[in-house]
Short mmCIF file of N, CA and C in Angstrom, two decimals:
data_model
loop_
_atom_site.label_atom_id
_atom_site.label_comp_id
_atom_site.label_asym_id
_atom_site.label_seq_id
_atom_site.Cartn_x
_atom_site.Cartn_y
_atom_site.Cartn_z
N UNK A 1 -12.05 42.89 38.89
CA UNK A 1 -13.21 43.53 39.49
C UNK A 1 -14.41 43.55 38.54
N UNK A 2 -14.01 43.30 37.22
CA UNK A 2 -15.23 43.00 36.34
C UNK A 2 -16.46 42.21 36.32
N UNK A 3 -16.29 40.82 37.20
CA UNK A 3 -17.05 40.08 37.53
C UNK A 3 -17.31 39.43 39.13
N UNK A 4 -17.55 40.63 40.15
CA UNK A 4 -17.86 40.62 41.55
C UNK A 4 -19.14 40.14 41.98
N UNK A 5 -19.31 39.09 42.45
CA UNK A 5 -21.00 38.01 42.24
C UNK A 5 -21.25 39.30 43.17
N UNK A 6 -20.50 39.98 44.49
CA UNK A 6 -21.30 40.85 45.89
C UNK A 6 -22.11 42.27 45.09
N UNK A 7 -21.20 42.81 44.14
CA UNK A 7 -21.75 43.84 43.36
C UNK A 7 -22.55 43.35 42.11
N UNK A 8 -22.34 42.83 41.70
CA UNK A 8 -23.28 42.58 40.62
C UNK A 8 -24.58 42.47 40.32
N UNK A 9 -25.40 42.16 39.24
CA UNK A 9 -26.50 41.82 39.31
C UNK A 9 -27.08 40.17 38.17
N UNK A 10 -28.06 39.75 38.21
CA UNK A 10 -28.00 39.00 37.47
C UNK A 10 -27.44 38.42 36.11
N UNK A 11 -27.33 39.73 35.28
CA UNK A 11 -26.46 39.96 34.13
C UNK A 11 -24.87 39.59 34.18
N UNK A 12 -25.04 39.63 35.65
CA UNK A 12 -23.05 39.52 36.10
C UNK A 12 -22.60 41.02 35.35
N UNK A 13 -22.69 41.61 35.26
CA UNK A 13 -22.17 43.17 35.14
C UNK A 13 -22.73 44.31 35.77
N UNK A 14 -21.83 45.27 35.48
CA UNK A 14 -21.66 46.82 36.44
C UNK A 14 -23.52 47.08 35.63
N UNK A 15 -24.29 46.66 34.77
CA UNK A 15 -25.17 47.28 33.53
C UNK A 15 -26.07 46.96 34.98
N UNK A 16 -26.49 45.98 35.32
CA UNK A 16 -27.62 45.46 36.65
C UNK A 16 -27.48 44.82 37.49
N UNK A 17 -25.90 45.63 38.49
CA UNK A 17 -25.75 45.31 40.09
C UNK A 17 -27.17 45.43 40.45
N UNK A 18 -27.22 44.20 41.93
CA UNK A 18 -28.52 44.48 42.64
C UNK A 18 -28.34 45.18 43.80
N UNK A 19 -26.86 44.81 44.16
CA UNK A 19 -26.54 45.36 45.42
C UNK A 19 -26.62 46.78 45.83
N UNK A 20 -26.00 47.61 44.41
CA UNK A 20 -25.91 48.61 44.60
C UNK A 20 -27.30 49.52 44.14
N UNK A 21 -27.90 49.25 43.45
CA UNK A 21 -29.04 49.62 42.68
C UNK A 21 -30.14 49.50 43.81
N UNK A 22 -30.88 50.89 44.03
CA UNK A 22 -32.11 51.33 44.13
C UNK A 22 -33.07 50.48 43.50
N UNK A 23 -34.41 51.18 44.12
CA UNK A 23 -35.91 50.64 43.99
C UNK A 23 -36.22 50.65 42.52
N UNK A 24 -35.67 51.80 41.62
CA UNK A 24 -35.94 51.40 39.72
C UNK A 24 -34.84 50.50 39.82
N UNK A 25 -33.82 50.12 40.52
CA UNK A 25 -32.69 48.96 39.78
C UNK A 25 -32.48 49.22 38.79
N UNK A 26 -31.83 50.76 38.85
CA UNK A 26 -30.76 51.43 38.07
C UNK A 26 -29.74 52.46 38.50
N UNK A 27 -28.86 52.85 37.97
CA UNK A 27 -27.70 54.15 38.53
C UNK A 27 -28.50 54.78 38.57
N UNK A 28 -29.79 55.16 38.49
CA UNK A 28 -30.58 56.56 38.87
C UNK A 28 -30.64 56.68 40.51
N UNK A 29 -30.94 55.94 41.23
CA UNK A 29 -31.59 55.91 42.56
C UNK A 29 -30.49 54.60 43.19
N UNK A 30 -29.51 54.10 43.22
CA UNK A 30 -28.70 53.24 43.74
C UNK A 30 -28.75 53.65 45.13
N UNK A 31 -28.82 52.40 46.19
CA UNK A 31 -28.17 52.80 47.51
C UNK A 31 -27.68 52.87 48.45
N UNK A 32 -26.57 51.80 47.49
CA UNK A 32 -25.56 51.08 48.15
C UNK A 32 -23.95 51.97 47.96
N UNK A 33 -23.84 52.39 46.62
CA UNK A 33 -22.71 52.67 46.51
C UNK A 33 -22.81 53.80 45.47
N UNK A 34 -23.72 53.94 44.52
CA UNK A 34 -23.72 55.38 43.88
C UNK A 34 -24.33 56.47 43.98
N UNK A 35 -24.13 57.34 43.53
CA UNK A 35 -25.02 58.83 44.26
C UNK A 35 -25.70 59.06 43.05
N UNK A 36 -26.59 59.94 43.40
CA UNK A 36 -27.41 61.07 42.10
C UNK A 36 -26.78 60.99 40.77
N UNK A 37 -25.37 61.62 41.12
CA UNK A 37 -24.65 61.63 39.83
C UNK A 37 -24.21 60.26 39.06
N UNK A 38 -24.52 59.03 39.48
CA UNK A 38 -23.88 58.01 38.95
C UNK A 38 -22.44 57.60 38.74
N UNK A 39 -21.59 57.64 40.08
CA UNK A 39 -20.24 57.46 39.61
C UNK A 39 -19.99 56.75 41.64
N UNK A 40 -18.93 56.40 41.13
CA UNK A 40 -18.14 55.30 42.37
C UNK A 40 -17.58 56.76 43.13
N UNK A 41 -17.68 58.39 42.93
CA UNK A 41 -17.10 59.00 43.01
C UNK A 41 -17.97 59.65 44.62
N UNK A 42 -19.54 58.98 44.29
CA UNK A 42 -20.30 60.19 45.27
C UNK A 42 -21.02 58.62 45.81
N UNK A 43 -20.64 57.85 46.52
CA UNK A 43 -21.73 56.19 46.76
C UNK A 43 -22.48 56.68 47.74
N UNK A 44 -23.38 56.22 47.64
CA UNK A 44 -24.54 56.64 48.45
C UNK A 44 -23.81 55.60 49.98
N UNK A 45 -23.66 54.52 49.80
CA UNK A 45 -22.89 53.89 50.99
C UNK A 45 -21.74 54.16 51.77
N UNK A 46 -21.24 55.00 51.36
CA UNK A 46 -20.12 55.92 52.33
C UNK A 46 -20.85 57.52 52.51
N UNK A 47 -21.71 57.92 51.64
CA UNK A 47 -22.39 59.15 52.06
C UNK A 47 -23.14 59.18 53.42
N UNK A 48 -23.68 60.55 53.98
CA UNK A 48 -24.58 60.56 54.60
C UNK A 48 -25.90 61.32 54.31
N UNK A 49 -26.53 62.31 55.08
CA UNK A 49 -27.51 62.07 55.08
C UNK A 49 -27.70 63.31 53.44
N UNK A 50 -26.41 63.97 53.74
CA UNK A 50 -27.17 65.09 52.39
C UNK A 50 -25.94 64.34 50.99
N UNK A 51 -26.13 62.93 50.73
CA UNK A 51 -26.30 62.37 49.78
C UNK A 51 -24.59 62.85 49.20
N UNK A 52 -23.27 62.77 49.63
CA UNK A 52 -22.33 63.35 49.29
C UNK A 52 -21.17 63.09 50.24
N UNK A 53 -20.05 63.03 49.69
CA UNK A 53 -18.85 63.14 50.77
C UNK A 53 -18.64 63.96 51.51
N UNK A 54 -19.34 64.73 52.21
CA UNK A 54 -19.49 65.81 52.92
C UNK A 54 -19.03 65.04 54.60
N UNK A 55 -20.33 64.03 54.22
CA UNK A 55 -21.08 63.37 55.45
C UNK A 55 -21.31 62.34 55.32
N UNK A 56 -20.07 61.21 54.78
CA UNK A 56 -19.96 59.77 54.94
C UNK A 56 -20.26 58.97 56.19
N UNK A 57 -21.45 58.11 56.37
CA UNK A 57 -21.41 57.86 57.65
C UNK A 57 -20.67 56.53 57.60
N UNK A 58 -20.34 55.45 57.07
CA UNK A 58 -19.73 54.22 57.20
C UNK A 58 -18.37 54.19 56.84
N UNK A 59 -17.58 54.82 55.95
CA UNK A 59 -16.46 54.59 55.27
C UNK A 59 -15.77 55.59 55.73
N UNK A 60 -15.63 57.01 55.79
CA UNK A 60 -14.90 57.72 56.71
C UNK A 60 -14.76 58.03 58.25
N UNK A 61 -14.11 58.81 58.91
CA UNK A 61 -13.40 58.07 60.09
C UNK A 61 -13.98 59.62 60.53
N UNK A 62 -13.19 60.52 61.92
CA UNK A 62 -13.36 61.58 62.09
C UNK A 62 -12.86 63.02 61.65
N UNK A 63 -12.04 62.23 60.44
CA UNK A 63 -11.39 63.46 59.40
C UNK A 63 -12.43 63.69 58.57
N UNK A 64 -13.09 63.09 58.17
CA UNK A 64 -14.46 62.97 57.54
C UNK A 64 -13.71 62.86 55.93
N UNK A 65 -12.71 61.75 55.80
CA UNK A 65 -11.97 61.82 54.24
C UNK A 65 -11.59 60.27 54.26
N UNK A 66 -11.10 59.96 53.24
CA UNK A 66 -10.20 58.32 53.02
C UNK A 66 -9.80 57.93 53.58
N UNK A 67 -9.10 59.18 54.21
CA UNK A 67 -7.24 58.91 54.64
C UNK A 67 -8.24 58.03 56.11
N UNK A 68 -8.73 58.49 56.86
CA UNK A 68 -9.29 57.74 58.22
C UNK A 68 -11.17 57.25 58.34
N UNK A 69 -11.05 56.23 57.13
CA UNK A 69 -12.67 55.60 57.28
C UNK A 69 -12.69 54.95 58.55
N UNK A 70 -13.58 54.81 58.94
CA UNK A 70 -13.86 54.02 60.48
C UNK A 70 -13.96 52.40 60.01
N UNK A 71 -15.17 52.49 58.92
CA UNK A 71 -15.55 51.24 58.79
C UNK A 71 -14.13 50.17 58.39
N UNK A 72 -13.00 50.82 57.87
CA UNK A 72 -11.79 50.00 58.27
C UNK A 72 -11.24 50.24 59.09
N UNK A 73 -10.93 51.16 59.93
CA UNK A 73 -9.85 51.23 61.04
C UNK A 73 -10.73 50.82 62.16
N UNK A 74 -9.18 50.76 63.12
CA UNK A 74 -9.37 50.08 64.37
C UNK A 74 -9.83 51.11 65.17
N UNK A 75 -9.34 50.76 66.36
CA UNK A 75 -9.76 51.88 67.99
C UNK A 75 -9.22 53.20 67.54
N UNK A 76 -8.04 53.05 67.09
CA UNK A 76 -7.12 54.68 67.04
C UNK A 76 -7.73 55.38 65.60
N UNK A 77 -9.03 55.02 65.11
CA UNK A 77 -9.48 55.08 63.66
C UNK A 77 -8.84 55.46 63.00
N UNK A 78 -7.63 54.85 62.18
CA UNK A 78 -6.40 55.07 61.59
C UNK A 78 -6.10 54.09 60.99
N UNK A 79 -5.42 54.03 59.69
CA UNK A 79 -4.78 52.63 59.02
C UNK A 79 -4.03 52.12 59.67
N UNK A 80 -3.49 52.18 61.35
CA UNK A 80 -2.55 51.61 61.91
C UNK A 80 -2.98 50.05 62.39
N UNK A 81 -4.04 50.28 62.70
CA UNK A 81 -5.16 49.19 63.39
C UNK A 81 -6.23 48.79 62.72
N UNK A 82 -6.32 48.85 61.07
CA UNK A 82 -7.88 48.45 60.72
C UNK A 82 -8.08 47.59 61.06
N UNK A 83 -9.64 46.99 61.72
CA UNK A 83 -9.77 45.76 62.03
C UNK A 83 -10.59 44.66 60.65
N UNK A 84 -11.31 45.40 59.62
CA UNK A 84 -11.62 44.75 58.65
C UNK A 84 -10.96 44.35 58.02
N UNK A 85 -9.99 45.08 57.12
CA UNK A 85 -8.94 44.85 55.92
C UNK A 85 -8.19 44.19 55.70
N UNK A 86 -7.15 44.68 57.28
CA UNK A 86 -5.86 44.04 57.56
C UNK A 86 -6.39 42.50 58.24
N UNK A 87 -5.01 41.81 57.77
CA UNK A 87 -5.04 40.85 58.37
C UNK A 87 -4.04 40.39 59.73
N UNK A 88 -4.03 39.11 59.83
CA UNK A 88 -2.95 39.11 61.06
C UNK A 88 -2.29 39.88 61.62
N UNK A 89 -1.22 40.09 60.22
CA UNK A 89 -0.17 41.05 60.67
C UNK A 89 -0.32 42.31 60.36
N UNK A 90 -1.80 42.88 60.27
CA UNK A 90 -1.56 44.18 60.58
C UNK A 90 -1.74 45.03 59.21
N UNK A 91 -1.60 44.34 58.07
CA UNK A 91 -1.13 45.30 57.20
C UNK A 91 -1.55 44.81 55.57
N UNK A 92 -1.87 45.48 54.61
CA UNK A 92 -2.60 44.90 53.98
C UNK A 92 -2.04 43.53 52.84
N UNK A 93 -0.54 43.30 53.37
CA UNK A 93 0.04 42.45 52.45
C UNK A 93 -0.77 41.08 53.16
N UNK A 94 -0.98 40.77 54.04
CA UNK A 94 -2.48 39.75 54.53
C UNK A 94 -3.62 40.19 54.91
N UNK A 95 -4.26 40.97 54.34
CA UNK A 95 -5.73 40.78 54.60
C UNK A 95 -6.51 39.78 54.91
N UNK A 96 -7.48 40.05 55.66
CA UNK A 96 -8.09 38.60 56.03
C UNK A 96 -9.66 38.36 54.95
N UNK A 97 -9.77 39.89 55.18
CA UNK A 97 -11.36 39.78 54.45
C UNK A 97 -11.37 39.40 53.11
N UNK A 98 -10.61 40.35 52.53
CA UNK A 98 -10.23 40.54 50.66
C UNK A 98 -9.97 39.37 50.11
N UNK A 99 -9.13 38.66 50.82
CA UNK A 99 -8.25 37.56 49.94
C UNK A 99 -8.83 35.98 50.30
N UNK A 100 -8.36 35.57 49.70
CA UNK A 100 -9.30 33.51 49.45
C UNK A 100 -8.31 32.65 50.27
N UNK A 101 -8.05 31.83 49.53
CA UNK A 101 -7.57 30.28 50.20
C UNK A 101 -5.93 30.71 50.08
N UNK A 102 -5.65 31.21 49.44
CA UNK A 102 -4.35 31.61 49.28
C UNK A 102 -3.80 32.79 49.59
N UNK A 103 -4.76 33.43 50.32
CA UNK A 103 -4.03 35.01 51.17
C UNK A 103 -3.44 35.77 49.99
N UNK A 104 -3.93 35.54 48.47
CA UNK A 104 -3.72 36.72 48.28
C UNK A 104 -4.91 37.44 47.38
N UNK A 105 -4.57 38.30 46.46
CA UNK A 105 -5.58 38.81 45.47
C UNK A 105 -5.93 37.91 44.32
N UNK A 106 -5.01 36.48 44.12
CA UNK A 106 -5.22 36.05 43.22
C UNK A 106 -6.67 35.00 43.00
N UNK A 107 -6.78 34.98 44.58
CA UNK A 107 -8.09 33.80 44.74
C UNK A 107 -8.91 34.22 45.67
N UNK A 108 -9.60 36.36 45.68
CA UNK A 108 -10.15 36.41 46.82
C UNK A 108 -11.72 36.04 46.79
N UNK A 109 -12.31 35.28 47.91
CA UNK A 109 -13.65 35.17 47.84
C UNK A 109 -14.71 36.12 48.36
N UNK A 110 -14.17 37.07 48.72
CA UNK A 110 -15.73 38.13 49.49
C UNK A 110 -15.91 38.97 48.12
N UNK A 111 -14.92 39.48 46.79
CA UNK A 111 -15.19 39.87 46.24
C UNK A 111 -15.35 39.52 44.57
N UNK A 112 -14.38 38.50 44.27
CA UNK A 112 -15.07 37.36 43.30
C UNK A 112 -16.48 36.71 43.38
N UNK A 113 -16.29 36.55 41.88
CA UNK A 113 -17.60 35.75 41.45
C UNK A 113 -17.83 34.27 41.50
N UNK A 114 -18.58 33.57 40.61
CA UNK A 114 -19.00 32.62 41.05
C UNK A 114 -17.55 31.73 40.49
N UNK A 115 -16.59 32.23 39.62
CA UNK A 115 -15.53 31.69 38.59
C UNK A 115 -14.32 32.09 40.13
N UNK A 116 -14.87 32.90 41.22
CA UNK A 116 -13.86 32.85 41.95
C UNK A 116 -12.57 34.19 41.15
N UNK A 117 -12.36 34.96 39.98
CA UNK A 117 -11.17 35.27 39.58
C UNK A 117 -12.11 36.82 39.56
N UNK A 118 -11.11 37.40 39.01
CA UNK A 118 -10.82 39.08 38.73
C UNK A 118 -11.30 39.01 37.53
N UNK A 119 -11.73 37.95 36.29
CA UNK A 119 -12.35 38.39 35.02
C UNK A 119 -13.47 38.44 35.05
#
């Protein structure tokens, strides 16, 4: 996860993601994935409107927690049915999105870099 071309930024490091980084294009104002506080803990991209896990509008489900994000689950908004994650069969040992040419973590392309690997 050290070198993710989708998160990153020109530098190729976590120092100047573009994706996630705000209008200074820094952890101050990010607003894709970090909050105020600067941590993967509060992302502004699963938050809602008062900036916090309170009120995730994309990533949690109607528990308003992990356990049931919408933006992966299916109809029953539940890990039974995600329609992003899972793959074919349902379950995350094939994912369709995550993983590359080889269905697994070792070659995935939505979240590798330009080297394609996890370094």
């Amino acid at each position: 996860m050290t070198q993710p071309s989708l998160i990153h930024g020109a530098d190729n490091s976590m120092t100047q993601p573009t994706v996630v980084h705000g209008a200074d294009f820094s952890m101050t104002q990010p607003t894709l994935v970090h909050s105020a506080k600067d941590s993967m803990t509060q992302p502004t991209l699963v938050h809602g409107a008062d900036n916090s896990m309170t009120q995730p509008t994309l990533v949690h489900g109607a528990v308003n927690s992990m356990t049931q994000p919408t933006l992966f689950h299916g109809a029953d908004d539940s890990m039974t049915q995600p329609t992003l994650v899972h793959g074919a069969d349902d379950s995350m040992t094939q994912p369709s999105i995550a993983h590359g040419a080889d269905n697994s973590m070792t070659q995935p392309t939505v979240v590798n870099g330009a080297d394609n690997s996890m370094s």
